[in-house]
Short mmCIF file of C-alpha atoms and ligand atoms in Angstrom, two decimals:
data_model
loop_
_atom_site.label_atom_id
_atom_site.label_comp_id
_atom_site.label_asym_id
_atom_site.label_seq_id
_atom_site.Cartn_x
_atom_site.Cartn_y
_atom_site.Cartn_z
CA MET D 1471 19.01 8.99 -16.87
CA THR D 1472 15.21 9.10 -16.89
CA THR D 1473 13.69 9.42 -20.37
CA THR D 1474 10.40 11.28 -20.63
CA THR D 1475 9.07 10.13 -24.02
CA SER D 1476 8.44 6.63 -25.38
CA GLN D 1477 10.06 5.32 -28.59
CA ALA D 1478 6.83 6.22 -30.37
CA GLY D 1479 7.42 9.82 -29.28
CA THR D 1480 4.50 10.08 -26.87
CA THR D 1481 5.06 11.81 -23.55
CA VAL D 1482 5.05 9.20 -20.79
CA LEU D 1483 6.24 11.30 -17.87
CA ARG D 1484 4.17 14.44 -17.68
CA THR D 1485 4.99 15.86 -14.29
CA GLU D 1486 8.00 16.40 -12.05
CA TYR D 1487 6.39 13.99 -9.60
CA GLN D 1488 6.12 11.23 -12.22
CA ARG D 1489 9.75 11.82 -13.17
CA SER D 1490 10.82 11.40 -9.56
CA VAL D 1491 8.84 8.16 -9.20
CA ALA D 1492 10.34 6.84 -12.46
CA ASN D 1493 13.77 7.85 -11.27
CA TYR D 1494 13.24 5.95 -8.01
CA TRP D 1495 12.41 2.70 -9.84
CA ASN D 1496 15.12 3.26 -12.47
CA THR D 1497 17.87 3.75 -9.93
CA ASN D 1498 16.72 1.57 -7.03
CA ARG D 1499 17.81 -1.58 -8.85
CA LYS D 1500 19.76 -3.57 -6.36
CA ASP D 1501 17.44 -3.93 -3.39
CA PRO D 1502 18.20 -7.53 -2.38
CA VAL D 1503 14.69 -7.97 -0.98
CA ASN D 1504 13.43 -7.94 -4.57
CA LEU D 1505 16.34 -9.51 -6.44
CA ARG D 1506 17.26 -12.38 -4.14
CA LEU D 1507 13.64 -13.47 -3.81
CA GLY D 1508 13.05 -13.30 -7.57
CA GLU D 1509 16.17 -15.29 -8.34
CA ILE D 1510 14.55 -18.33 -6.70
CA ASP D 1511 12.29 -19.06 -9.67
CA GLY D 1512 12.53 -16.05 -11.99
CA LEU D 1513 9.30 -14.45 -10.77
CA PHE D 1514 10.28 -10.94 -9.69
CA HIS D 1515 7.77 -9.20 -7.44
CA HIS D 1516 7.63 -5.68 -6.07
CA HIS D 1517 4.78 -6.31 -3.70
CA TYR D 1518 4.31 -7.81 -0.26
CA GLY D 1519 3.14 -11.22 0.88
CA ILE D 1520 0.14 -12.83 2.54
CA GLY D 1521 -0.47 -15.92 4.62
CA ASP D 1522 1.11 -17.54 7.66
CA TYR D 1523 4.78 -18.32 7.44
CA ASP D 1524 6.21 -21.68 8.33
CA PRO D 1525 7.91 -21.10 11.72
CA SER D 1526 10.39 -23.93 11.05
CA VAL D 1527 12.28 -21.57 8.70
CA LEU D 1528 13.56 -19.77 11.81
CA GLN D 1529 14.97 -22.98 13.23
CA GLY D 1530 17.55 -25.38 11.82
CA PRO D 1531 21.14 -24.66 10.77
CA ALA D 1532 22.16 -21.01 11.21
CA ALA D 1533 24.20 -21.05 8.00
CA THR D 1534 21.09 -21.56 5.85
CA ARG D 1535 18.57 -19.65 8.02
CA ASP D 1536 18.55 -16.59 5.80
CA GLU D 1537 18.06 -18.66 2.66
CA ARG D 1538 15.04 -20.34 4.25
CA ILE D 1539 13.52 -16.99 5.28
CA ILE D 1540 14.03 -15.58 1.78
CA ALA D 1541 12.39 -18.60 0.14
CA GLU D 1542 9.45 -18.28 2.54
CA LEU D 1543 9.02 -14.52 1.87
CA HIS D 1544 9.00 -15.27 -1.85
CA ARG D 1545 6.38 -17.98 -1.38
CA LEU D 1546 4.13 -15.48 0.47
CA GLU D 1547 4.59 -12.81 -2.24
CA THR D 1548 3.67 -15.34 -4.94
CA ALA D 1549 0.63 -16.36 -2.85
CA GLN D 1550 -0.44 -12.69 -2.83
CA ALA D 1551 -0.30 -12.53 -6.65
CA ASP D 1552 -2.17 -15.85 -6.89
CA LEU D 1553 -4.95 -14.44 -4.70
CA LEU D 1554 -5.21 -11.38 -6.94
CA LEU D 1555 -5.46 -13.59 -10.06
CA ASP D 1556 -8.14 -15.75 -8.37
CA HIS D 1557 -10.43 -12.71 -8.55
CA LEU D 1558 -10.09 -11.84 -12.24
CA GLY D 1559 -13.15 -13.97 -13.11
CA PRO D 1560 -13.37 -16.29 -16.10
CA ILE D 1561 -10.55 -15.47 -18.53
CA SER D 1562 -10.09 -17.27 -21.83
CA ALA D 1563 -6.93 -17.62 -23.91
CA ALA D 1564 -8.43 -15.13 -26.38
CA ASP D 1565 -8.71 -12.35 -23.78
CA ARG D 1566 -6.23 -9.51 -23.20
CA LEU D 1567 -5.24 -8.36 -19.73
CA LEU D 1568 -3.51 -5.26 -18.41
CA ASP D 1569 -1.06 -5.19 -15.48
CA ALA D 1570 -1.04 -1.49 -14.60
CA GLY D 1571 2.24 -0.56 -12.92
CA SER D 1572 3.87 -3.90 -13.72
CA GLY D 1573 7.21 -3.55 -11.91
CA ARG D 1574 9.62 -6.36 -12.78
CA GLY D 1575 6.70 -8.30 -14.22
CA GLY D 1576 6.11 -11.35 -11.98
CA THR D 1577 2.30 -11.10 -11.78
CA SER D 1578 1.92 -10.80 -15.60
CA ILE D 1579 3.99 -13.95 -16.13
CA MET D 1580 1.82 -15.80 -13.60
CA ALA D 1581 -1.38 -14.59 -15.32
CA ASN D 1582 -0.18 -15.78 -18.73
CA HIS D 1583 0.81 -19.13 -17.24
CA ARG D 1584 -2.60 -19.53 -15.61
CA PHE D 1585 -4.90 -18.30 -18.41
CA GLY D 1586 -2.77 -18.73 -21.54
CA CYS D 1587 -3.77 -15.26 -22.72
CA ALA D 1588 -1.97 -12.10 -23.77
CA VAL D 1589 -0.90 -9.69 -21.03
CA ASP D 1590 0.44 -6.17 -21.38
CA GLY D 1591 2.28 -4.60 -18.47
CA VAL D 1592 2.95 -0.86 -18.23
CA SER D 1593 5.46 0.90 -16.03
CA ILE D 1594 6.96 4.37 -16.00
CA SER D 1595 10.36 2.85 -15.26
CA GLU D 1596 12.20 2.07 -18.49
CA TYR D 1597 14.66 -0.05 -16.57
CA GLN D 1598 11.84 -2.23 -15.19
CA VAL D 1599 10.26 -2.56 -18.63
CA GLN D 1600 13.54 -3.83 -20.10
CA PHE D 1601 14.14 -6.14 -17.15
CA ALA D 1602 10.63 -7.63 -17.38
CA ASN D 1603 10.78 -8.08 -21.16
CA LYS D 1604 14.03 -10.04 -20.69
CA GLN D 1605 12.29 -12.32 -18.19
CA ALA D 1606 9.41 -12.93 -20.61
CA ALA D 1607 11.92 -13.74 -23.39
CA ALA D 1608 13.87 -16.10 -21.11
CA ARG D 1609 10.63 -17.99 -20.41
CA GLY D 1610 9.69 -18.03 -24.10
CA VAL D 1611 6.44 -16.11 -23.50
CA ASP D 1612 7.48 -12.78 -25.04
CA ASP D 1613 5.00 -13.30 -27.89
CA GLN D 1614 2.20 -13.08 -25.30
CA VAL D 1615 3.57 -11.08 -22.38
CA ARG D 1616 4.84 -7.61 -23.24
CA TYR D 1617 5.91 -4.76 -21.04
CA HIS D 1618 5.70 -1.17 -22.20
CA PHE D 1619 7.14 2.14 -21.08
CA ARG D 1620 3.76 3.83 -20.72
CA ASN D 1621 1.77 5.76 -18.18
CA MET D 1622 -1.20 3.90 -16.70
CA LEU D 1623 -3.13 7.19 -16.62
CA ASP D 1624 -2.96 7.31 -20.42
CA THR D 1625 -1.99 3.89 -21.77
CA GLY D 1626 -2.72 4.44 -25.47
CA PHE D 1627 -4.30 0.96 -25.72
CA ASP D 1628 -7.56 0.55 -27.63
CA THR D 1629 -10.89 1.40 -26.02
CA GLY D 1630 -12.72 -1.75 -24.81
CA SER D 1631 -9.68 -3.92 -25.52
CA ARG D 1632 -9.36 -5.51 -22.04
CA GLN D 1633 -11.33 -8.22 -20.28
CA ALA D 1634 -9.58 -7.52 -16.97
CA ILE D 1635 -7.13 -5.07 -15.43
CA TRP D 1636 -5.27 -5.20 -12.15
CA THR D 1637 -3.11 -2.94 -10.05
CA ASN D 1638 -0.85 -4.65 -7.56
CA GLU D 1639 0.41 -1.98 -5.15
CA THR D 1640 0.57 0.83 -7.70
CA THR D 1641 -2.46 3.06 -7.07
CA MET D 1642 -0.69 5.13 -4.41
CA TYR D 1643 1.34 6.78 -7.18
CA VAL D 1644 -1.60 8.39 -8.99
CA ASP D 1645 -4.87 10.25 -8.60
CA LEU D 1646 -7.55 7.53 -8.54
CA PHE D 1647 -10.21 9.45 -10.51
CA PRO D 1648 -8.29 9.75 -13.81
CA LEU D 1649 -6.83 6.26 -13.26
CA PHE D 1650 -10.24 4.59 -13.01
CA ALA D 1651 -11.51 6.71 -15.92
CA GLU D 1652 -8.73 5.22 -18.05
CA PHE D 1653 -9.54 1.69 -16.83
CA ALA D 1654 -13.26 2.22 -17.57
CA ARG D 1655 -12.28 3.20 -21.11
CA LEU D 1656 -10.10 0.12 -21.58
CA LEU D 1657 -12.49 -2.48 -20.15
CA SER D 1658 -15.36 -3.94 -22.07
CA TYR D 1659 -18.80 -3.92 -20.40
CA GLY D 1660 -18.76 -6.47 -17.56
CA GLY D 1661 -14.96 -6.41 -17.51
CA ARG D 1662 -13.25 -6.69 -14.17
CA TYR D 1663 -10.82 -4.61 -12.18
CA VAL D 1664 -8.84 -6.07 -9.25
CA CYS D 1665 -6.75 -3.97 -6.90
CA ILE D 1666 -4.47 -4.85 -4.02
CA THR D 1667 -3.36 -1.77 -2.14
CA GLY D 1668 -2.43 -0.23 1.15
CA CYS D 1669 -4.78 2.58 2.19
CA TYR D 1670 -5.19 4.64 5.32
CA ASN D 1671 -8.16 4.36 7.61
CA ASP D 1672 -10.75 7.16 7.43
CA VAL D 1673 -12.11 6.02 10.78
CA THR D 1674 -8.91 6.70 12.73
CA GLY D 1675 -8.53 10.10 11.08
CA GLY D 1676 -5.89 11.42 8.69
CA ARG D 1677 -2.52 10.05 7.71
CA SER D 1678 -0.73 8.61 10.74
CA LYS D 1679 2.97 9.12 11.39
CA ALA D 1680 3.71 5.53 10.34
CA VAL D 1681 1.73 5.96 7.09
CA SER D 1682 3.66 9.18 6.39
CA ARG D 1683 6.92 7.28 6.83
CA ILE D 1684 5.82 4.74 4.22
CA ASP D 1685 4.89 7.57 1.82
CA GLU D 1686 8.26 9.15 2.33
CA GLN D 1687 10.18 5.92 1.77
CA TYR D 1688 8.46 5.09 -1.54
CA ILE D 1689 7.74 8.67 -2.76
CA CYS D 1690 4.05 7.77 -2.87
CA ASN D 1691 0.79 9.23 -1.66
CA ILE D 1692 -1.27 6.61 0.17
CA HIS D 1693 -4.98 7.29 -0.31
CA PRO D 1694 -7.73 7.01 2.30
CA ARG D 1695 -9.91 3.92 1.98
CA SER D 1696 -12.92 6.10 1.05
CA ASP D 1697 -11.21 7.51 -2.06
CA TYR D 1698 -11.18 4.08 -3.71
CA PHE D 1699 -14.94 3.67 -3.49
CA LYS D 1700 -15.69 7.27 -4.51
CA ALA D 1701 -13.42 7.02 -7.56
CA LEU D 1702 -14.80 3.59 -8.52
CA ALA D 1703 -18.42 4.78 -8.28
CA ALA D 1704 -17.59 7.92 -10.26
CA ASN D 1705 -16.29 5.76 -13.11
CA ASN D 1706 -19.05 3.12 -13.39
CA PHE D 1707 -17.32 0.43 -11.36
CA VAL D 1708 -19.43 -1.66 -8.99
CA PRO D 1709 -17.50 -3.45 -6.22
CA ILE D 1710 -18.30 -7.16 -5.86
CA THR D 1711 -15.68 -8.23 -3.29
CA VAL D 1712 -13.72 -6.29 -0.68
CA VAL D 1713 -11.36 -8.18 1.63
CA ASP D 1714 -9.31 -6.68 4.44
CA LEU D 1715 -6.03 -8.55 4.01
CA THR D 1716 -4.37 -6.75 6.94
CA PRO D 1717 -4.33 -9.76 9.32
CA HIS D 1718 -3.02 -11.92 6.48
CA THR D 1719 -0.07 -9.66 5.65
CA ILE D 1720 1.16 -9.03 9.21
CA PRO D 1721 2.96 -12.43 9.42
CA TYR D 1722 4.90 -11.57 6.24
CA TRP D 1723 6.17 -8.37 7.86
CA GLU D 1724 7.01 -10.17 11.09
CA LEU D 1725 9.14 -12.63 9.14
CA ARG D 1726 10.68 -9.96 6.91
CA GLU D 1727 11.79 -8.01 9.98
CA GLN D 1728 14.00 -10.99 10.84
CA ALA D 1729 15.59 -11.34 7.39
CA SER D 1730 18.99 -10.04 6.26
CA VAL D 1731 17.15 -8.40 3.35
CA ALA D 1732 15.02 -6.22 5.69
CA THR D 1733 15.13 -2.61 4.48
CA GLY D 1734 14.19 -0.83 7.72
CA ILE D 1735 10.64 0.08 6.64
CA GLU D 1736 9.24 -3.07 8.29
CA GLU D 1737 8.61 -1.33 11.61
CA ALA D 1738 6.49 1.41 9.99
CA PHE D 1739 4.28 -1.19 8.26
CA LEU D 1740 3.88 -3.24 11.42
CA THR D 1741 3.06 -0.16 13.52
CA ALA D 1742 0.55 1.16 10.98
CA TYR D 1743 -1.21 -2.19 10.62
CA ARG D 1744 -1.26 -2.98 14.32
CA GLU D 1745 -2.53 0.45 15.38
CA GLY D 1746 -5.28 0.26 12.73
CA SER D 1747 -4.29 3.40 10.82
CA PHE D 1748 -3.54 1.44 7.64
CA HIS D 1749 -5.17 -1.48 5.83
CA TYR D 1750 -4.04 -3.90 3.17
CA LEU D 1751 -7.09 -4.23 0.93
CA LEU D 1752 -8.26 -6.37 -1.98
CA ILE D 1753 -10.97 -4.65 -4.03
CA VAL D 1754 -12.75 -6.33 -6.91
CA ALA D 1755 -15.11 -4.33 -9.12
CA ASP D 1756 -17.04 -4.85 -12.34
CA ARG D 1757 -17.31 -2.28 -15.11
CA VAL D 1758 -20.93 -1.48 -15.96
C1 SAM R 494 5.41 -1.17 -5.84
S1 SAM R 494 5.72 -1.36 -7.55
C2 SAM R 494 4.57 -2.67 -7.95
C3 SAM R 494 5.00 -3.49 -9.14
C4 SAM R 494 4.13 -4.68 -9.54
N1 SAM R 494 2.74 -4.33 -9.66
C5 SAM R 494 4.31 -5.85 -8.63
O1 SAM R 494 3.34 -6.26 -8.00
O2 SAM R 494 5.41 -6.41 -8.56
C6 SAM R 494 4.97 0.10 -8.25
C7 SAM R 494 5.02 0.17 -9.77
O3 SAM R 494 4.15 1.21 -10.21
C8 SAM R 494 4.74 1.82 -11.34
N2 SAM R 494 4.11 3.13 -11.56
C9 SAM R 494 4.01 4.19 -10.72
N3 SAM R 494 3.34 5.21 -11.32
C10 SAM R 494 2.98 4.77 -12.55
C11 SAM R 494 2.27 5.34 -13.63
N4 SAM R 494 1.78 6.58 -13.57
N5 SAM R 494 2.11 4.60 -14.76
C12 SAM R 494 2.61 3.34 -14.85
N6 SAM R 494 3.29 2.74 -13.85
C13 SAM R 494 3.48 3.44 -12.71
C14 SAM R 494 6.20 1.87 -10.99
O4 SAM R 494 6.99 2.12 -12.14
C15 SAM R 494 6.37 0.46 -10.39
O5 SAM R 494 6.59 -0.43 -11.43
#
């Protein structure tokens, strides 16, 4: 069952589309690629990895090969979140952060561990919110890390209350203009926004077949690269760093293709990245 309103009575899911996305994350609970990796150290990610994999994981005893691949995939996904957090700028223990589209919560836990500050995560999946709050409680950080059933387009948090906000693979579920308007409202002047996302390449033309397959699999709407910069500029965000992570994520997909936890979407990602119709981008911008 997908609930539409929060406990406070505010409407979280406003459209049929948002209800279908929430339903996907509420019901798609058992994907081993997310659960088995997270069980390694209790950091549950719903994003992809970066960096070269250790080829020795493919060698050695066959009986433990899969375990080695899974541990390596998890290491690369945690490295991705670490890279995102590296770009948040100076954060003190007194600051408040927002993880917009927080999934099962791994990146928020890592941010709290690194900076010692309060982090709020929001997701439109009630199941994920409950799951992530349990993880925070199990780690004893639930006084500082809290997950909420809220919509990132309209979070209800106080204006100017955030020093930094990030989205880790969530922007393809929303229109970027109202999203960045909400982030501009939440950030104080000079506050920072960090985004890791997949986007399609304006230069090669419209949405390729492989990109359309990814959209279909995740019920999302991958934006062109240009939309990010138009929507940032329209909302008083000035980019300071843009990194094309595409070459750094391809090894993750090559390894994942060989894992028992592969879901079948690996080929679409590899095709899209290799043909240049899709990029994996890190965008860092300051609120002015
Ligand atoms: C691919 S997962 C990424 C999760 C997390 N950022 C991570 O890195 O593990 C996408 C997330 O976006 C959330 N999401 C999608 N649309 C949303 C919206 N309008 N408001 C809040 N969360 C949303 C989903 O519920 C899901 O948690």
